[in-house]
PDB file of C-alpha atoms in Angstrom:
ATOM      1  CA  UNK I   1      72.751  26.754  28.123  1.00  0.00           C
ATOM      2  CA  UNK I   2      72.084  27.551  24.485  1.00  0.00           C
ATOM      3  CA  UNK I   3      68.288  28.208  23.934  1.00  0.00           C
ATOM      4  CA  UNK I   4      68.295  26.856  20.314  1.00  0.00           C
ATOM      5  CA  UNK I   5      68.881  23.260  19.441  1.00  0.00           C
ATOM      6  CA  UNK I   6      72.174  22.311  18.000  1.00  0.00           C
ATOM      7  CA  UNK I   7      72.551  23.432  14.396  1.00  0.00           C
ATOM      8  CA  UNK I   8      69.998  26.184  14.752  1.00  0.00           C
ATOM      9  CA  UNK I   9      70.336  29.968  15.676  1.00  0.00           C
ATOM     10  CA  UNK I  10      67.985  31.991  17.806  1.00  0.00           C
ATOM     11  CA  UNK I  11      66.111  33.252  14.697  1.00  0.00           C
ATOM     12  CA  UNK I  12      65.088  30.893  11.933  1.00  0.00           C
ATOM     13  CA  UNK I  13      63.334  32.410   8.830  1.00  0.00           C
ATOM     14  CA  UNK I  14      60.312  30.844   6.947  1.00  0.00           C
ATOM     15  CA  UNK I  15      59.718  30.902   3.378  1.00  0.00           C
ATOM     16  CA  UNK I  16      55.938  30.310   2.762  1.00  0.00           C
ATOM     17  CA  UNK I  17      54.764  29.619  -0.768  1.00  0.00           C
ATOM     18  CA  UNK I  18      51.172  28.870  -2.102  1.00  0.00           C
ATOM     19  CA  UNK I  19      52.301  25.643  -3.559  1.00  0.00           C
ATOM     20  CA  UNK I  20      55.746  25.991  -5.123  1.00  0.00           C
ATOM     21  CA  UNK I  21      57.962  25.226  -2.089  1.00  0.00           C
ATOM     22  CA  UNK I  22      59.712  22.282  -4.007  1.00  0.00           C
ATOM     23  CA  UNK I  23      60.906  24.685  -6.678  1.00  0.00           C
ATOM     24  CA  UNK I  24      62.086  27.246  -4.069  1.00  0.00           C
ATOM     25  CA  UNK I  25      64.074  24.581  -2.302  1.00  0.00           C
ATOM     26  CA  UNK I  26      65.653  23.608  -5.618  1.00  0.00           C
ATOM     27  CA  UNK I  27      66.482  27.309  -6.332  1.00  0.00           C
ATOM     28  CA  UNK I  28      68.021  27.838  -2.912  1.00  0.00           C
ATOM     29  CA  UNK I  29      70.161  24.661  -3.175  1.00  0.00           C
ATOM     30  CA  UNK I  30      71.403  25.632  -6.690  1.00  0.00           C
ATOM     31  CA  UNK I  31      72.175  29.313  -6.100  1.00  0.00           C
ATOM     32  CA  UNK I  32      73.418  29.166  -2.518  1.00  0.00           C
ATOM     33  CA  UNK I  33      74.892  25.641  -2.297  1.00  0.00           C
ATOM     34  CA  UNK I  34      72.372  25.022   0.362  1.00  0.00           C
ATOM     35  CA  UNK I  35      71.758  21.467   1.804  1.00  0.00           C
ATOM     36  CA  UNK I  36      68.302  20.068   2.015  1.00  0.00           C
ATOM     37  CA  UNK I  37      67.942  18.675   5.585  1.00  0.00           C
ATOM     38  CA  UNK I  38      64.267  17.543   5.487  1.00  0.00           C
ATOM     39  CA  UNK I  39      61.094  17.474   3.528  1.00  0.00           C
ATOM     40  CA  UNK I  40      57.560  16.268   4.668  1.00  0.00           C
ATOM     41  CA  UNK I  41      55.154  16.127   1.694  1.00  0.00           C
ATOM     42  CA  UNK I  42      51.487  15.143   1.795  1.00  0.00           C
ATOM     43  CA  UNK I  43      49.221  15.156  -1.310  1.00  0.00           C
ATOM     44  CA  UNK I  44      51.741  17.203  -3.407  1.00  0.00           C
ATOM     45  CA  UNK I  45      52.236  19.914  -0.791  1.00  0.00           C
ATOM     46  CA  UNK I  46      55.120  20.463   1.377  1.00  0.00           C
ATOM     47  CA  UNK I  47      54.046  20.714   5.136  1.00  0.00           C
ATOM     48  CA  UNK I  48      57.534  21.300   6.427  1.00  0.00           C
ATOM     49  CA  UNK I  49      61.079  21.394   4.946  1.00  0.00           C
ATOM     50  CA  UNK I  50      64.470  22.589   6.115  1.00  0.00           C
ATOM     51  CA  UNK I  51      67.581  23.725   4.172  1.00  0.00           C
ATOM     52  CA  UNK I  52      70.939  24.736   5.548  1.00  0.00           C
ATOM     53  CA  UNK I  53      72.460  27.809   3.816  1.00  0.00           C
ATOM     54  CA  UNK I  54      75.839  28.278   5.219  1.00  0.00           C
ATOM     55  CA  UNK I  55      75.602  27.983   9.008  1.00  0.00           C
ATOM     56  CA  UNK I  56      71.870  28.800   8.997  1.00  0.00           C
ATOM     57  CA  UNK I  57      68.588  26.816   8.696  1.00  0.00           C
ATOM     58  CA  UNK I  58      65.688  28.136   6.581  1.00  0.00           C
ATOM     59  CA  UNK I  59      62.419  26.540   6.938  1.00  0.00           C
ATOM     60  CA  UNK I  60      59.854  26.290   4.122  1.00  0.00           C
ATOM     61  CA  UNK I  61      56.211  25.123   3.612  1.00  0.00           C
ATOM     62  CA  UNK I  62      53.373  25.472   1.182  1.00  0.00           C
ATOM     63  CA  UNK I  63      50.206  27.149   2.285  1.00  0.00           C
ATOM     64  CA  UNK I  64      47.768  27.566  -0.671  1.00  0.00           C
ATOM     65  CA  UNK I  65      45.102  29.323   1.378  1.00  0.00           C
ATOM     66  CA  UNK I  66      47.332  32.179   2.495  1.00  0.00           C
ATOM     67  CA  UNK I  67      47.898  35.360   0.315  1.00  0.00           C
ATOM     68  CA  UNK I  68      51.479  35.766  -1.102  1.00  0.00           C
ATOM     69  CA  UNK I  69      53.958  36.367   1.559  1.00  0.00           C
ATOM     70  CA  UNK I  70      57.310  37.180  -0.081  1.00  0.00           C
ATOM     71  CA  UNK I  71      60.241  36.825   2.148  1.00  0.00           C
ATOM     72  CA  UNK I  72      63.141  39.240   2.385  1.00  0.00           C
ATOM     73  CA  UNK I  73      66.503  37.628   3.393  1.00  0.00           C
ATOM     74  CA  UNK I  74      69.975  38.948   3.725  1.00  0.00           C
ATOM     75  CA  UNK I  75      72.936  36.511   3.549  1.00  0.00           C
ATOM     76  CA  UNK I  76      76.683  36.787   3.676  1.00  0.00           C
ATOM     77  CA  UNK I  77      78.471  34.816   0.939  1.00  0.00           C
ATOM     78  CA  UNK I  78      82.151  34.320  -0.239  1.00  0.00           C
ATOM     79  CA  UNK I  79      81.498  35.683  -3.658  1.00  0.00           C
ATOM     80  CA  UNK I  80      78.359  37.886  -4.208  1.00  0.00           C
ATOM     81  CA  UNK I  81      78.814  38.235  -8.034  1.00  0.00           C
ATOM     82  CA  UNK I  82      78.931  34.518  -8.476  1.00  0.00           C
ATOM     83  CA  UNK I  83      75.858  34.021  -6.453  1.00  0.00           C
ATOM     84  CA  UNK I  84      74.027  36.800  -8.372  1.00  0.00           C
ATOM     85  CA  UNK I  85      75.195  35.136 -11.608  1.00  0.00           C
ATOM     86  CA  UNK I  86      73.818  31.719 -10.571  1.00  0.00           C
ATOM     87  CA  UNK I  87      70.439  33.222  -9.362  1.00  0.00           C
ATOM     88  CA  UNK I  88      70.035  35.216 -12.678  1.00  0.00           C
ATOM     89  CA  UNK I  89      70.715  31.972 -14.650  1.00  0.00           C
ATOM     90  CA  UNK I  90      67.924  30.304 -12.690  1.00  0.00           C
ATOM     91  CA  UNK I  91      65.423  33.009 -13.368  1.00  0.00           C
ATOM     92  CA  UNK I  92      66.009  35.665 -10.829  1.00  0.00           C
ATOM     93  CA  UNK I  93      65.693  39.485 -11.655  1.00  0.00           C
ATOM     94  CA  UNK I  94      68.512  41.757 -10.550  1.00  0.00           C
ATOM     95  CA  UNK I  95      67.318  44.560  -8.234  1.00  0.00           C
ATOM     96  CA  UNK I  96      70.885  45.993  -7.669  1.00  0.00           C
ATOM     97  CA  UNK I  97      74.104  45.122  -9.177  1.00  0.00           C
ATOM     98  CA  UNK I  98      77.170  44.403  -6.789  1.00  0.00           C
ATOM     99  CA  UNK I  99      77.866  47.662  -5.089  1.00  0.00           C
ATOM    100  CA  UNK I 100      80.407  48.510  -2.394  1.00  0.00           C
ATOM    101  CA  UNK I 101      78.935  50.455   0.485  1.00  0.00           C
ATOM    102  CA  UNK I 102      80.674  52.550   3.168  1.00  0.00           C
ATOM    103  CA  UNK I 103      80.573  50.031   6.053  1.00  0.00           C
ATOM    104  CA  UNK I 104      82.614  47.520   4.023  1.00  0.00           C
ATOM    105  CA  UNK I 105      80.073  45.319   2.392  1.00  0.00           C
ATOM    106  CA  UNK I 106      79.648  44.812  -1.306  1.00  0.00           C
ATOM    107  CA  UNK I 107      75.830  44.304  -1.788  1.00  0.00           C
ATOM    108  CA  UNK I 108      73.636  42.987  -4.603  1.00  0.00           C
ATOM    109  CA  UNK I 109      69.955  42.116  -4.492  1.00  0.00           C
ATOM    110  CA  UNK I 110      67.708  40.054  -6.576  1.00  0.00           C
ATOM    111  CA  UNK I 111      64.134  38.893  -6.738  1.00  0.00           C
ATOM    112  CA  UNK I 112      63.878  35.057  -7.266  1.00  0.00           C
ATOM    113  CA  UNK I 113      61.179  33.692  -9.701  1.00  0.00           C
ATOM    114  CA  UNK I 114      58.844  33.063  -6.671  1.00  0.00           C
ATOM    115  CA  UNK I 115      58.681  36.712  -5.412  1.00  0.00           C
ATOM    116  CA  UNK I 116      61.347  36.520  -2.579  1.00  0.00           C
ATOM    117  CA  UNK I 117      63.852  39.307  -2.432  1.00  0.00           C
ATOM    118  CA  UNK I 118      67.434  38.378  -1.444  1.00  0.00           C
ATOM    119  CA  UNK I 119      70.094  40.750  -0.221  1.00  0.00           C
ATOM    120  CA  UNK I 120      73.551  39.241  -0.917  1.00  0.00           C
ATOM    121  CA  UNK I 121      76.496  40.599   0.994  1.00  0.00           C
ATOM    122  CA  UNK I 122      80.199  39.976   0.574  1.00  0.00           C
ATOM    123  CA  UNK I 123      82.600  41.542   3.258  1.00  0.00           C
ATOM    124  CA  UNK I 124      85.178  43.447   1.067  1.00  0.00           C
ATOM    125  CA  UNK I 125      86.650  45.818   3.665  1.00  0.00           C
ATOM    126  CA  UNK I 126      87.123  46.164   7.421  1.00  0.00           C
ATOM    127  CA  UNK I 127      87.063  50.030   7.993  1.00  0.00           C
ATOM    128  CA  UNK I 128      88.151  51.475  11.338  1.00  0.00           C
ATOM    129  CA  UNK I 129      85.743  53.936  13.139  1.00  0.00           C
ATOM    130  CA  UNK I 130      87.886  56.737  11.587  1.00  0.00           C
ATOM    131  CA  UNK I 131      87.667  55.288   8.218  1.00  0.00           C
ATOM    132  CA  UNK I 132      83.954  54.916   8.478  1.00  0.00           C
ATOM    133  CA  UNK I 133      83.529  58.492   8.888  1.00  0.00           C
ATOM    134  CA  UNK I 134      85.586  59.227   5.688  1.00  0.00           C
ATOM    135  CA  UNK I 135      83.882  56.581   3.732  1.00  0.00           C
ATOM    136  CA  UNK I 136      80.279  57.849   4.705  1.00  0.00           C
ATOM    137  CA  UNK I 137      80.979  61.051   2.912  1.00  0.00           C
ATOM    138  CA  UNK I 138      83.222  59.617   0.059  1.00  0.00           C
ATOM    139  CA  UNK I 139      81.379  60.869  -3.129  1.00  0.00           C
ATOM    140  CA  UNK I 140      81.637  57.372  -4.902  1.00  0.00           C
ATOM    141  CA  UNK I 141      80.445  55.480  -1.740  1.00  0.00           C
ATOM    142  CA  UNK I 142      77.674  58.039  -1.257  1.00  0.00           C
ATOM    143  CA  UNK I 143      76.509  57.637  -4.882  1.00  0.00           C
ATOM    144  CA  UNK I 144      76.649  53.887  -4.263  1.00  0.00           C
ATOM    145  CA  UNK I 145      74.290  54.134  -1.277  1.00  0.00           C
ATOM    146  CA  UNK I 146      71.869  56.399  -3.242  1.00  0.00           C
ATOM    147  CA  UNK I 147      71.783  53.751  -6.058  1.00  0.00           C
ATOM    148  CA  UNK I 148      70.978  50.869  -3.602  1.00  0.00           C
ATOM    149  CA  UNK I 149      68.478  52.911  -1.685  1.00  0.00           C
ATOM    150  CA  UNK I 150      66.881  54.089  -4.811  1.00  0.00           C
ATOM    151  CA  UNK I 151      66.455  50.713  -6.496  1.00  0.00           C
ATOM    152  CA  UNK I 152      62.929  49.438  -6.656  1.00  0.00           C
ATOM    153  CA  UNK I 153      62.659  46.524  -4.223  1.00  0.00           C
ATOM    154  CA  UNK I 154      58.933  46.174  -3.700  1.00  0.00           C
ATOM    155  CA  UNK I 155      57.714  42.601  -4.383  1.00  0.00           C
ATOM    156  CA  UNK I 156      55.206  43.801  -6.878  1.00  0.00           C
ATOM    157  CA  UNK I 157      57.645  45.671  -9.101  1.00  0.00           C
TER     158      UNK I 157
END
């Protein structure tokens, strides 16, 4: 028996906003081709909303009394550069440009206009165990890793 209801996975992330959840939903729908599943709004605040991004559900709500709680999310997409371009066109800030890393993913990161940090991955290679060892010490891929690890990703920068 599955422990999660149909259409959900074992882990479901939340994005919590002080009052801008409607704009976050619009951003996620536009950038990731997400589908809004539900929205419960009372007095201009969203008490619960759900969007489906690919095969996963992300839940969202407004909580004006809480301190800012930026979310960090990692997603696999078909075209990372396209997603990054759409995000930037909608006000996101690039943290790292699309960069191939030794394990076979090309990764880019951006901060959305609401302070959330998104890791966008596209699988570009399927290295064997032997190839992983070579790729780990490849000078270009090592420099790529240093670039990604060295980029500022703190929510306040």
